[in-house]
Coordinates of C-alpha atoms in Angstrom, one line a residue:
Chain A
M27 CA -33.7 6.7 25.4
A28 CA -31.9 9.1 23.0
E29 CA -31.6 8.1 19.1
A30 CA -28.8 5.6 18.5
R31 CA -25.6 7.6 17.8
R32 CA -24.3 6.7 14.2
V33 CA -20.5 5.5 14.6
L34 CA -18.6 4.9 11.5
I35 CA -15.4 3.3 10.9
V36 CA -13.3 3.0 7.6
G37 CA -11.2 0.3 7.3
A38 CA -11.1 -3.4 8.8
G39 CA -7.4 -3.6 9.6
P40 CA -6.3 -3.9 13.3
A41 CA -7.1 -0.5 14.1
G42 CA -10.9 -0.5 12.6
V43 CA -11.6 -4.0 14.1
A44 CA -9.9 -3.1 17.5
A45 CA -12.2 0.2 17.4
A46 CA -15.3 -1.9 16.6
A47 CA -14.6 -4.2 19.3
V48 CA -14.7 -1.2 22.0
L49 CA -17.9 0.4 20.4
A50 CA -19.6 -2.7 20.6
A51 CA -18.3 -3.6 24.0
H52 CA -20.2 -0.2 24.9
R53 CA -23.6 -1.1 23.2
Q54 CA -23.0 1.0 20.3
R55 CA -23.6 -0.8 16.8
P56 CA -20.5 0.3 14.4
F57 CA -20.8 0.5 10.8
L58 CA -17.7 -0.8 9.5
I59 CA -16.7 0.1 5.9
D60 CA -13.8 -1.7 4.3
E61 CA -12.6 -2.2 0.8
G62 CA -11.3 -5.8 1.6
H63 CA -13.5 -8.9 1.1
A64 CA -12.9 -9.8 4.6
P65 CA -11.3 -8.2 7.8
G66 CA -7.4 -8.0 8.6
G67 CA -6.4 -5.1 6.4
Q68 CA -3.2 -5.6 4.3
V69 CA -1.1 -7.0 7.8
Y70 CA -3.7 -9.6 8.7
R71 CA -5.1 -10.4 5.5
R72 CA -7.3 -13.4 4.8
A73 CA -7.0 -15.1 1.4
S74 CA -9.4 -13.9 -0.9
A75 CA -8.5 -16.4 -3.4
P76 CA -9.7 -20.1 -2.6
V77 CA -5.9 -21.1 -1.6
A78 CA -4.9 -23.5 0.9
L79 CA -2.5 -21.5 3.1
D80 CA -0.4 -22.5 5.8
I81 CA -1.1 -19.6 8.1
K82 CA 1.5 -20.8 10.9
A83 CA 4.2 -20.8 8.5
L84 CA 3.3 -17.6 6.8
F85 CA 2.6 -15.8 9.8
G86 CA 5.2 -17.3 12.3
S87 CA 5.7 -15.7 15.6
Q88 CA 2.5 -13.3 14.5
V89 CA 0.3 -16.0 13.9
G90 CA -1.7 -15.4 17.2
K91 CA -2.1 -11.5 16.5
Y92 CA -3.6 -12.8 13.1
E93 CA -5.8 -15.5 14.8
R94 CA -6.8 -12.9 17.5
L95 CA -8.0 -10.3 15.0
H96 CA -10.2 -12.9 13.2
A97 CA -11.3 -14.6 16.3
T98 CA -12.3 -10.8 17.8
F99 CA -14.0 -10.0 14.7
A100 CA -16.2 -13.3 14.4
G101 CA -17.1 -12.7 18.3
L102 CA -18.6 -9.3 16.8
A103 CA -21.3 -10.9 14.6
G104 CA -24.5 -9.1 15.2
S105 CA -23.0 -6.1 17.1
V106 CA -21.4 -4.7 13.9
E107 CA -22.6 -3.4 10.7
H108 CA -20.0 -4.7 8.3
R109 CA -19.9 -3.5 4.8
P110 CA -16.9 -5.4 2.9
R111 CA -16.0 -4.8 -0.8
T112 CA -17.4 -1.4 -0.2
L113 CA -15.2 1.7 -1.2
A114 CA -15.3 4.9 1.0
W115 CA -14.5 7.4 -1.7
A116 CA -15.5 10.8 -0.1
V117 CA -16.2 12.6 3.3
H118 CA -18.4 15.5 3.4
E119 CA -20.7 17.4 5.5
R120 CA -20.3 15.0 8.5
A121 CA -21.0 12.0 6.1
V122 CA -19.0 9.1 4.4
H123 CA -19.9 8.3 0.6
T124 CA -19.5 5.0 -0.3
L125 CA -19.5 2.6 -3.5
A126 CA -20.1 -1.1 -3.6
E127 CA -21.3 -3.3 -6.7
G128 CA -21.9 -0.2 -8.8
K129 CA -24.3 1.6 -6.0
A130 CA -23.5 4.6 -4.2
E131 CA -24.8 5.6 -0.5
V132 CA -24.3 8.3 1.9
H133 CA -24.1 7.4 5.6
P134 CA -24.3 10.4 8.1
Y135 CA -22.2 10.1 11.2
D136 CA -22.0 11.5 14.6
A137 CA -18.6 10.1 14.9
L138 CA -16.0 8.7 12.3
I139 CA -13.1 6.6 13.0
L140 CA -10.9 6.7 10.1
A141 CA -8.5 3.6 9.8
T142 CA -7.4 3.7 6.5
G143 CA -3.7 2.0 6.9
A144 CA -1.0 2.9 4.4
T145 CA 0.5 1.7 1.0
D146 CA 4.2 1.2 0.2
R147 CA 6.0 4.3 0.0
L148 CA 8.1 4.6 -3.5
L149 CA 10.7 6.5 -5.4
P150 CA 11.1 6.3 -9.1
V151 CA 14.1 4.1 -10.5
P152 CA 14.8 3.4 -14.2
G153 CA 12.4 0.3 -14.9
W154 CA 10.1 0.5 -12.1
T155 CA 7.3 0.5 -14.6
L156 CA 8.2 -2.7 -16.3
P157 CA 6.1 -5.6 -15.9
G158 CA 7.7 -7.7 -13.1
A159 CA 8.5 -4.7 -10.7
Y160 CA 6.2 -4.6 -8.0
A161 CA 5.9 -2.7 -4.5
L162 CA 7.4 -4.8 -1.8
G163 CA 4.0 -5.1 0.4
G164 CA 2.1 -5.9 -2.6
A165 CA 4.6 -8.9 -3.3
Q166 CA 3.4 -9.9 0.3
T167 CA -0.2 -9.6 -0.3
L168 CA 0.0 -11.5 -3.5
L169 CA 1.3 -14.2 -1.5
K170 CA -1.2 -13.8 1.5
D171 CA -4.1 -13.1 -0.7
Q172 CA -3.8 -15.3 -3.8
G173 CA -1.1 -17.8 -2.8
C174 CA 1.2 -16.3 -5.6
L175 CA 4.6 -15.0 -6.1
I176 CA 5.4 -12.0 -8.3
G177 CA 8.1 -14.2 -10.3
R178 CA 10.1 -17.2 -10.1
R179 CA 13.6 -15.6 -9.4
V180 CA 12.8 -12.4 -7.0
V181 CA 15.1 -9.7 -6.2
F182 CA 13.8 -7.6 -3.0
C183 CA 15.4 -3.9 -2.9
G184 CA 14.7 -0.5 -1.3
S185 CA 14.8 0.4 2.4
S186 CA 12.4 -1.4 4.8
P187 CA 12.4 -4.1 7.4
L188 CA 9.9 -5.8 5.2
L189 CA 12.4 -6.8 2.6
H190 CA 14.0 -9.4 5.1
L191 CA 10.4 -10.9 6.1
V192 CA 8.9 -11.0 2.7
A193 CA 12.2 -12.7 1.3
L194 CA 11.8 -15.5 3.9
Q195 CA 8.2 -15.7 3.4
Y196 CA 8.8 -16.0 -0.5
Q197 CA 11.7 -18.4 -0.2
A198 CA 9.4 -20.8 2.2
A199 CA 6.7 -20.8 -0.5
G200 CA 9.2 -22.1 -3.2
G201 CA 10.3 -18.9 -4.7
E202 CA 13.9 -18.4 -5.3
V203 CA 15.4 -15.3 -3.7
A204 CA 18.1 -13.8 -5.9
A205 CA 19.2 -11.3 -3.5
V206 CA 18.0 -8.8 -1.0
V207 CA 19.4 -5.2 -1.9
D208 CA 19.1 -2.9 1.0
T209 CA 20.1 0.8 0.4
T210 CA 20.6 1.5 4.2
T211 CA 24.1 1.3 5.4
T212 CA 24.7 -1.1 8.3
G213 CA 26.0 2.0 10.1
A214 CA 22.5 3.9 10.1
K215 CA 21.4 0.4 11.4
L216 CA 23.6 0.5 14.4
A217 CA 22.9 4.3 15.0
A218 CA 19.1 3.4 15.4
A219 CA 19.4 0.4 17.5
P220 CA 19.4 1.9 20.7
V221 CA 16.2 3.7 20.3
L222 CA 14.7 0.4 18.8
A223 CA 16.0 -1.8 21.8
A224 CA 14.7 0.8 24.0
N225 CA 11.3 0.9 22.5
G226 CA 10.8 -2.5 21.3
F227 CA 13.3 -5.0 22.0
A228 CA 11.4 -8.2 21.2
T229 CA 10.5 -6.8 17.8
L230 CA 14.2 -5.8 17.3
L231 CA 15.2 -9.2 17.7
R232 CA 12.6 -10.6 15.5
G233 CA 13.7 -8.4 12.8
L234 CA 17.4 -9.6 13.4
S235 CA 16.4 -12.9 13.5
Y236 CA 15.0 -12.9 9.8
M237 CA 18.4 -11.3 8.5
A238 CA 20.1 -14.3 10.5
A239 CA 17.5 -16.7 8.9
L240 CA 18.2 -15.4 5.2
R241 CA 22.0 -15.4 5.6
C242 CA 21.7 -19.2 6.8
K243 CA 19.8 -19.8 3.8
G244 CA 22.7 -18.6 1.7
V245 CA 20.8 -15.4 0.3
R246 CA 23.1 -12.5 -0.1
I247 CA 22.1 -9.1 1.6
H248 CA 23.7 -6.0 0.3
H249 CA 23.4 -3.2 2.7
G250 CA 24.4 0.8 1.9
T251 CA 23.5 0.3 -1.8
R252 CA 22.2 2.8 -4.7
L253 CA 19.7 1.1 -7.0
V254 CA 20.7 2.0 -10.7
A255 CA 18.1 0.1 -12.8
I256 CA 15.6 -2.4 -13.1
E257 CA 16.7 -4.0 -16.2
G258 CA 14.6 -5.4 -19.4
E259 CA 12.8 -4.4 -22.3
T260 CA 9.5 -5.8 -21.7
H261 CA 9.9 -7.3 -18.8
V262 CA 12.0 -7.6 -15.4
T263 CA 15.2 -9.3 -16.6
G264 CA 17.4 -8.1 -13.5
L265 CA 18.4 -5.4 -11.0
R266 CA 21.7 -3.3 -11.5
F267 CA 22.9 -1.7 -8.1
R268 CA 26.6 -0.1 -6.9
D269 CA 27.6 -1.3 -3.6
R270 CA 28.8 0.8 -0.9
R271 CA 32.3 0.9 -2.4
G272 CA 30.5 2.5 -5.8
N273 CA 31.4 -1.1 -7.8
E274 CA 28.5 -2.1 -9.8
H275 CA 26.6 -5.3 -9.7
R276 CA 23.9 -6.9 -11.6
V277 CA 21.3 -9.7 -10.3
E278 CA 19.3 -11.7 -12.6
A279 CA 15.7 -11.9 -11.7
D280 CA 12.3 -12.0 -13.6
A281 CA 11.0 -10.0 -10.8
V282 CA 11.6 -7.2 -8.4
A283 CA 9.9 -6.4 -5.3
I284 CA 10.8 -2.7 -4.2
G285 CA 9.7 -0.5 -1.3
F286 CA 11.0 2.3 1.0
G287 CA 8.9 2.1 3.8
L288 CA 5.1 3.0 4.1
R289 CA 3.2 5.8 2.8
A290 CA 0.1 6.8 5.1
E291 CA -3.3 6.9 3.6
T292 CA -4.8 10.3 4.8
Q293 CA -7.2 11.5 1.9
L294 CA -10.2 10.9 3.6
A295 CA -8.9 12.6 7.1
E296 CA -8.0 15.5 4.8
L297 CA -11.7 15.5 3.1
G298 CA -13.3 15.0 6.3
G299 CA -11.7 18.5 8.0
A300 CA -8.3 17.2 9.3
R301 CA -5.5 19.6 9.3
L302 CA -2.4 17.8 8.1
R303 CA 0.9 18.6 9.7
Y304 CA 4.5 17.9 8.5
D305 CA 6.4 14.9 10.1
S306 CA 9.9 15.7 9.6
V307 CA 11.1 11.9 10.3
F308 CA 8.6 10.1 8.1
R309 CA 9.0 13.2 5.6
Q310 CA 5.0 13.1 4.9
W311 CA 2.1 15.1 5.7
L312 CA 0.2 13.4 8.6
P313 CA -3.5 14.0 10.1
D314 CA -2.6 16.6 13.2
V315 CA -4.6 14.6 15.9
D316 CA -4.3 14.7 20.0
A317 CA -2.9 11.7 21.7
D318 CA -6.3 10.2 21.3
G319 CA -6.7 10.5 17.6
R320 CA -9.4 13.3 17.5
C321 CA -8.6 15.4 14.6
A322 CA -12.0 17.4 13.4
P323 CA -15.3 17.7 15.2
G324 CA -16.5 13.8 15.3
L325 CA -13.6 13.0 13.2
Y326 CA -10.8 10.5 14.4
A327 CA -7.7 8.8 13.0
A328 CA -6.2 5.6 14.0
G329 CA -3.4 3.4 12.7
D330 CA -0.9 3.9 10.0
G331 CA -3.3 6.2 8.2
C332 CA -2.6 8.8 11.4
A333 CA 1.0 7.9 12.1
I334 CA 3.0 5.0 11.2
G335 CA 3.5 2.8 13.9
G336 CA 2.7 -0.9 12.7
A337 CA 0.3 -3.4 13.6
D338 CA 0.5 -3.4 17.2
A339 CA 0.3 0.6 17.6
A340 CA -2.9 0.3 15.0
E341 CA -4.8 -2.0 17.5
E342 CA -4.2 0.1 20.7
S343 CA -4.8 3.5 18.6
G344 CA -7.9 1.8 17.3
Q345 CA -8.9 1.5 21.0
L346 CA -7.8 4.9 21.9
A347 CA -9.9 6.5 19.1
A348 CA -13.2 4.5 20.0
Y349 CA -12.8 5.7 23.4
A350 CA -12.3 9.2 22.7
A351 CA -15.5 9.0 20.6
L352 CA -17.5 7.5 22.9
A353 CA -16.3 10.2 25.6
D354 CA -17.4 12.8 23.3
L355 CA -20.9 11.2 22.7
G356 CA -21.0 11.2 26.3
I357 CA -20.4 7.7 27.1
A358 CA -17.8 7.2 30.1
A359 CA -14.7 5.9 28.9
P360 CA -12.0 4.2 31.2
N361 CA -9.2 6.8 31.8
A362 CA -6.7 4.9 33.7
R363 CA -7.0 2.1 30.6
M364 CA -6.4 5.0 28.0
A365 CA -3.5 6.4 30.0
R366 CA -1.9 3.2 29.8
L367 CA -3.1 2.8 26.0
R368 CA -1.6 6.5 25.3
A369 CA 1.9 5.7 26.8
H370 CA 2.1 2.4 25.0
V371 CA 1.0 3.8 21.7
A372 CA 3.7 6.3 22.0
R373 CA 6.3 4.1 22.8
L374 CA 5.4 1.7 19.8
R375 CA 5.6 4.9 17.6
R376 CA 8.9 5.9 18.7
F377 CA 10.1 2.3 17.7
Q378 CA 8.7 3.2 14.3
R379 CA 10.4 6.3 14.1
G380 CA 13.8 4.5 14.9
L381 CA 12.8 2.0 12.2
A382 CA 12.7 5.1 9.7
K383 CA 16.1 5.9 10.5
A384 CA 17.5 2.4 10.3
F385 CA 15.8 2.0 7.1
D386 CA 16.3 5.7 5.8
W387 CA 14.2 6.9 2.9
P388 CA 16.7 7.9 0.3
H389 CA 15.0 11.3 -0.4
S390 CA 17.3 13.1 -2.5
W391 CA 17.7 10.1 -5.1
P392 CA 15.0 11.5 -7.4
M393 CA 17.3 14.7 -8.2
D394 CA 20.2 11.9 -9.2
M395 CA 17.9 9.8 -11.7
P396 CA 18.1 10.3 -15.6
D397 CA 15.5 12.6 -17.0
Q398 CA 13.5 9.9 -19.0
V399 CA 12.8 8.0 -15.8
I400 CA 9.2 7.9 -15.4
L401 CA 7.8 9.7 -12.2
C402 CA 3.9 9.5 -12.7
R403 CA 3.2 5.8 -13.4
C404 CA -0.7 6.8 -14.4
E405 CA 0.2 10.0 -16.6
N406 CA 3.5 8.9 -18.0
V407 CA 5.3 12.0 -16.7
T408 CA 9.2 11.8 -16.4
L409 CA 11.5 13.7 -14.3
G410 CA 12.7 15.4 -16.9
E411 CA 9.5 17.0 -17.7
V412 CA 9.0 18.1 -14.2
R413 CA 12.5 19.3 -14.1
A414 CA 11.8 21.6 -17.0
T415 CA 8.9 23.2 -15.6
L416 CA 11.0 23.9 -12.4
R417 CA 13.4 26.0 -14.7
E418 CA 10.5 28.1 -16.2
D419 CA 10.6 31.7 -15.2
I420 CA 7.7 31.4 -13.0
P421 CA 8.2 28.0 -11.4
P422 CA 5.6 26.1 -9.9
A423 CA 5.6 27.0 -5.8
D424 CA 4.4 23.8 -4.5
V425 CA 3.6 20.2 -5.6
N426 CA -0.1 21.3 -6.5
R427 CA 1.1 23.6 -8.6
A428 CA 3.8 21.2 -10.2
K429 CA 0.7 18.8 -10.8
A430 CA -1.4 21.3 -12.9
F431 CA 1.6 22.1 -15.0
T432 CA 2.6 18.7 -15.7
R433 CA 0.0 16.3 -15.0
C434 CA 2.2 14.5 -12.6
G435 CA -0.3 13.0 -9.8
M436 CA -3.2 13.6 -11.8
G437 CA -3.8 10.2 -12.6
R438 CA -5.7 7.4 -11.4
C439 CA -3.8 6.7 -8.2
Q440 CA -4.1 10.2 -7.3
G441 CA -0.3 10.6 -6.6
R442 CA -0.3 7.8 -4.3
F443 CA 2.8 6.3 -5.9
C444 CA 4.5 9.6 -7.0
G445 CA 3.5 12.8 -4.8
L446 CA 6.2 12.3 -2.4
A447 CA 9.0 11.6 -4.9
L448 CA 7.5 14.9 -6.5
G449 CA 7.9 17.1 -3.4
E450 CA 11.3 15.5 -2.9
L451 CA 12.6 16.5 -6.5
M452 CA 11.2 20.1 -6.3
A453 CA 12.9 20.1 -2.8
A454 CA 16.3 18.7 -3.9
E455 CA 16.3 20.6 -7.2
T456 CA 15.2 24.0 -6.1
G457 CA 17.0 24.0 -3.1
T458 CA 13.5 24.6 -1.2
A459 CA 12.9 23.0 2.4
H460 CA 10.8 19.8 1.5
E461 CA 8.2 21.2 4.1
R462 CA 7.4 24.2 2.0
T463 CA 6.6 21.9 -1.2
G464 CA 3.6 21.0 0.5
W465 CA 1.4 18.0 -0.3
L466 CA -0.9 16.8 -3.0
R467 CA -4.3 17.9 -1.8
A468 CA -7.0 15.4 -1.5
Q469 CA -9.7 15.4 -4.3
A470 CA -13.0 13.0 -4.1
P471 CA -13.5 10.5 -5.5
V472 CA -10.2 9.4 -3.5
K473 CA -10.3 6.3 -5.7
P474 CA -12.2 6.1 -9.2
V475 CA -15.9 5.9 -9.3
P476 CA -17.6 4.8 -12.8
V477 CA -19.8 7.5 -14.0
S478 CA -22.4 4.6 -14.6
T479 CA -22.7 4.6 -10.7
A480 CA -26.3 4.5 -9.2
F481 CA -26.1 7.8 -7.0
P482 CA -28.9 7.9 -4.5
S483 CA -31.1 10.8 -5.4
Chain B
M22 CA 16.3 -14.6 -19.0
S23 CA 16.1 -12.7 -22.2
E24 CA 12.9 -14.4 -23.3
A25 CA 9.6 -13.3 -22.3
P26 CA 8.3 -15.5 -19.5
R27 CA 5.2 -17.2 -20.5
G28 CA 3.5 -15.8 -17.6
Q29 CA 4.5 -13.5 -14.7
V30 CA 3.3 -14.6 -11.5
V31 CA 3.5 -18.1 -10.2
R32 CA 0.7 -20.1 -8.3
V33 CA 2.3 -21.6 -5.3
K34 CA -0.4 -22.6 -3.1
R35 CA -3.3 -25.6 -4.0
R36 CA -6.6 -24.4 -5.1
H37 CA -9.4 -25.9 -3.6
A38 CA -11.9 -24.2 -6.5
P39 CA -12.9 -25.6 -9.7
L40 CA -10.9 -24.6 -12.7
V41 CA -13.3 -22.7 -15.2
V42 CA -12.8 -21.3 -18.6
I43 CA -12.3 -17.6 -19.1
E44 CA -11.4 -15.8 -22.6
I45 CA -8.3 -13.6 -22.6
D46 CA -8.2 -11.5 -25.8
G47 CA -10.2 -14.0 -27.4
E48 CA -7.8 -17.2 -26.0
Q49 CA -9.5 -19.4 -24.0
V50 CA -7.6 -20.2 -20.9
E51 CA -8.3 -22.1 -17.6
A52 CA -8.4 -20.3 -14.2
F53 CA -9.4 -21.0 -10.6
A54 CA -13.1 -19.6 -9.9
G55 CA -12.4 -17.0 -7.1
E56 CA -8.9 -16.1 -7.7
S57 CA -8.1 -12.7 -9.1
V58 CA -8.3 -11.5 -12.6
L59 CA -4.9 -10.3 -12.2
V60 CA -3.7 -13.8 -11.1
A61 CA -5.7 -15.7 -13.8
V62 CA -4.0 -13.2 -16.9
L63 CA -0.7 -13.1 -15.3
A64 CA -0.7 -16.8 -14.9
H65 CA -0.5 -17.1 -18.8
R66 CA 0.8 -13.9 -19.9
P67 CA 3.8 -11.3 -19.3
A68 CA 1.3 -8.3 -19.1
L69 CA -1.9 -7.1 -18.2
R70 CA -2.3 -4.1 -20.1
H71 CA -0.9 -1.3 -22.0
L72 CA -0.5 2.1 -21.3
E73 CA -2.9 4.5 -22.9
F74 CA 0.0 7.0 -23.8
S75 CA 2.6 4.9 -25.1
G76 CA 1.5 1.3 -25.5
E77 CA 4.2 0.0 -23.0
P78 CA 3.1 -3.3 -21.2
R79 CA 2.0 -2.9 -17.5
A80 CA 1.3 -5.7 -15.1
G81 CA 0.1 -4.2 -12.3
F82 CA 2.1 -2.6 -9.1
C83 CA 0.8 -2.3 -5.9
L84 CA -1.3 -5.5 -5.8
M85 CA -3.5 -3.8 -3.3
G86 CA -6.3 -1.8 -5.0
A87 CA -4.3 1.6 -4.6
C88 CA -2.2 2.2 -7.7
Q89 CA -4.9 1.4 -10.3
D90 CA -2.1 0.3 -12.7
C91 CA -4.0 -3.2 -13.4
W92 CA -7.0 -1.9 -15.1
V93 CA -8.3 -4.3 -18.0
E94 CA -11.8 -4.2 -19.8
I95 CA -14.0 -7.0 -18.6
E96 CA -17.1 -7.6 -20.8
G97 CA -20.3 -6.6 -19.5
V98 CA -18.7 -4.6 -16.9
G99 CA -16.2 -2.1 -18.5
G100 CA -13.0 -1.0 -16.8
A101 CA -12.1 -3.1 -13.8
R102 CA -9.4 -3.4 -11.6
A103 CA -7.8 -6.8 -12.1
C104 CA -6.0 -7.1 -8.7
T105 CA -9.6 -6.9 -6.5
T106 CA -11.9 -8.5 -9.3
P107 CA -12.5 -12.2 -8.7
V108 CA -12.7 -14.7 -11.6
S109 CA -15.9 -16.6 -12.5
A110 CA -16.4 -18.8 -15.5
G111 CA -16.9 -17.1 -18.9
L112 CA -15.4 -14.1 -17.7
R113 CA -14.0 -12.4 -21.0
V114 CA -11.3 -10.1 -20.2
S115 CA -9.4 -7.8 -22.7
T116 CA -6.1 -6.5 -22.2
G117 CA -5.4 -4.0 -24.7
W118 CA -6.5 -2.4 -27.8
P119 CA -9.1 -3.0 -30.0
R120 CA -11.5 -3.1 -27.0
F121 CA -14.5 -5.9 -27.4
G122 CA -16.3 -4.6 -30.6

C-alpha cells in the first residue's frame, strides 16, 4: 500500500470540522490545527472559561447546529489528529509552520485545507480605541467563551445582521441594551429583500424575528445613521450619531460593540500560493478558487476565509474542499453529492451577497472622518498622517507603499483592523478605483511568534 | 457615567471553578481558575495596558486573538495575549510600565 498521504486542515470551525469528517470517512487521518482550545470556531465556540452557559438560550434556533458540530467532532476521536491551541503562522514550500506552548513545528502536506474563518470588519471612528469599545463579534465571543459582557449598558452600532442577534443575547444575559444604531437605511434592506428571500427565506425570517424581538423588549433601533464619535476620556461614556435626517443624538453607555460585517482571513492562503481576486460586493481580496475550493496545487480554501458565506456555507464548502482534495489524491469522490453541495454553497453565498447589500459597508466614511482619528490601532497612525502622505509629490501607489511610508498596517495585528479602511481612504481621497489600491500582502508570521520560540533544527 | 468604571467587563454566568489569588500590578485580587487573563484584569480594572506610543489606556478590542491589542506582561512568560491566556493561581500580571524589575 502506498504511504499515507498527509492531509492538513487549519481551523476547526464548521468548515474545518466538516472537512475532517469527510476525510475520516474516507479512511484518511487528517491533521487538524486550530488556535482554539476546542473545536467550533467563533460561531459554535465552546466556552474555554469554567462557566455554566445555557447553550439552548444562547444559540436559540441554531442550537442543533452547535450540538451537531460538537457531536461530529466527538465521533472523530481516534480518526483525526487534533492540535488545539496551536497557531499556524506560515505556509511555505508545502509545509505548515506551527507554534504551540513555545515550541515550533513544521508539518509537510500533500493537501492543505484552509478553514481560517473571518474577523469583524472595522472602520475607524473617533474613540474606537477607548477601553469599552469592542468589535461586535468579539462582544459575542466574550459571552460564549467567558460568560461575560463587555459592559453594563451597551450600545450596538455599525452595519451587520449580527447587531440584533448579539443585542438580544446580551439582554437575555442580563445586560442593558442602550440602543442599536444601524448605519444602513431601511431602503437598502428592502432593496435586498428579494435576493434574501429567494436564497434563504428561513434565514431572512430569523433575522427579522430578532429585530421584532428587540422592539418588543423596548430597544430602540435606529436605521440609516452616521456614527459621529464614541465618547469618553479614559473609557467609553456614550455614542454620538446622526439620524437619517441629520439630527444628532447621544446614547449613554459604558461600552460600544461596533462592526461592519466580516473580513476574510486570507493570509495563509496567500502564503501557500493562492492568487487573490478582488470581490466588488465585499470590497475585499479573496482567494481565487474553483467551485470546490482549489486555489493552488495541493491547496484548498473553505468557509468564510475563502468567501464570506456564513456557517452553513462554511460547513458545506468544507466538505467540498475535502472531496476535492481526495479526488486530487486519486481517491474517488461522490460526484452527484459534490454537484448538490456546489449548488447549495452557491445559493448560500448569494444570500450573503444580498446581506452585504442589506447591511452596506459605508466604505467612503474614512474620507469624512477628522485627521486626528486613529486608523492603525497598533502603530498609532492617524488618518491625517496617511492623508499627508497622499499629498506628497510622489504619493504611494498602493496600500503596501502607504504602509511603508506611514507604518499603517505594520503593527502586531498585521493590518487586520486597518487594512481595508486604509485602501478605502486612499481610493476615496485620490479618486482611484478601490481595486487599484490593492491589499496588504501577507507576511509570515501571520501572528506574533516570540523570539524565545524553540524552532526545530 | 463620567466616573471610571471599576471594572469594564461583567461576569454574568456562574463559575464552576475555584477562586484563586493573582496579582495585578502588585495588587492581590481574586479570579476564577481557567477564565481569561483579560476577564480577570478587566473585572477589576478599566484598562489592560497602555499604548507604547502615547500611553493611552487600551482594553483589548477583537476578543478573539486577532488584533493583539490585549498584550500584557506575565511574570515568567513575558508578553502574552490576555484574551487567550487562562488564569492560574499565583499568576502575576503587569498592565503597564514599569515592567517587573
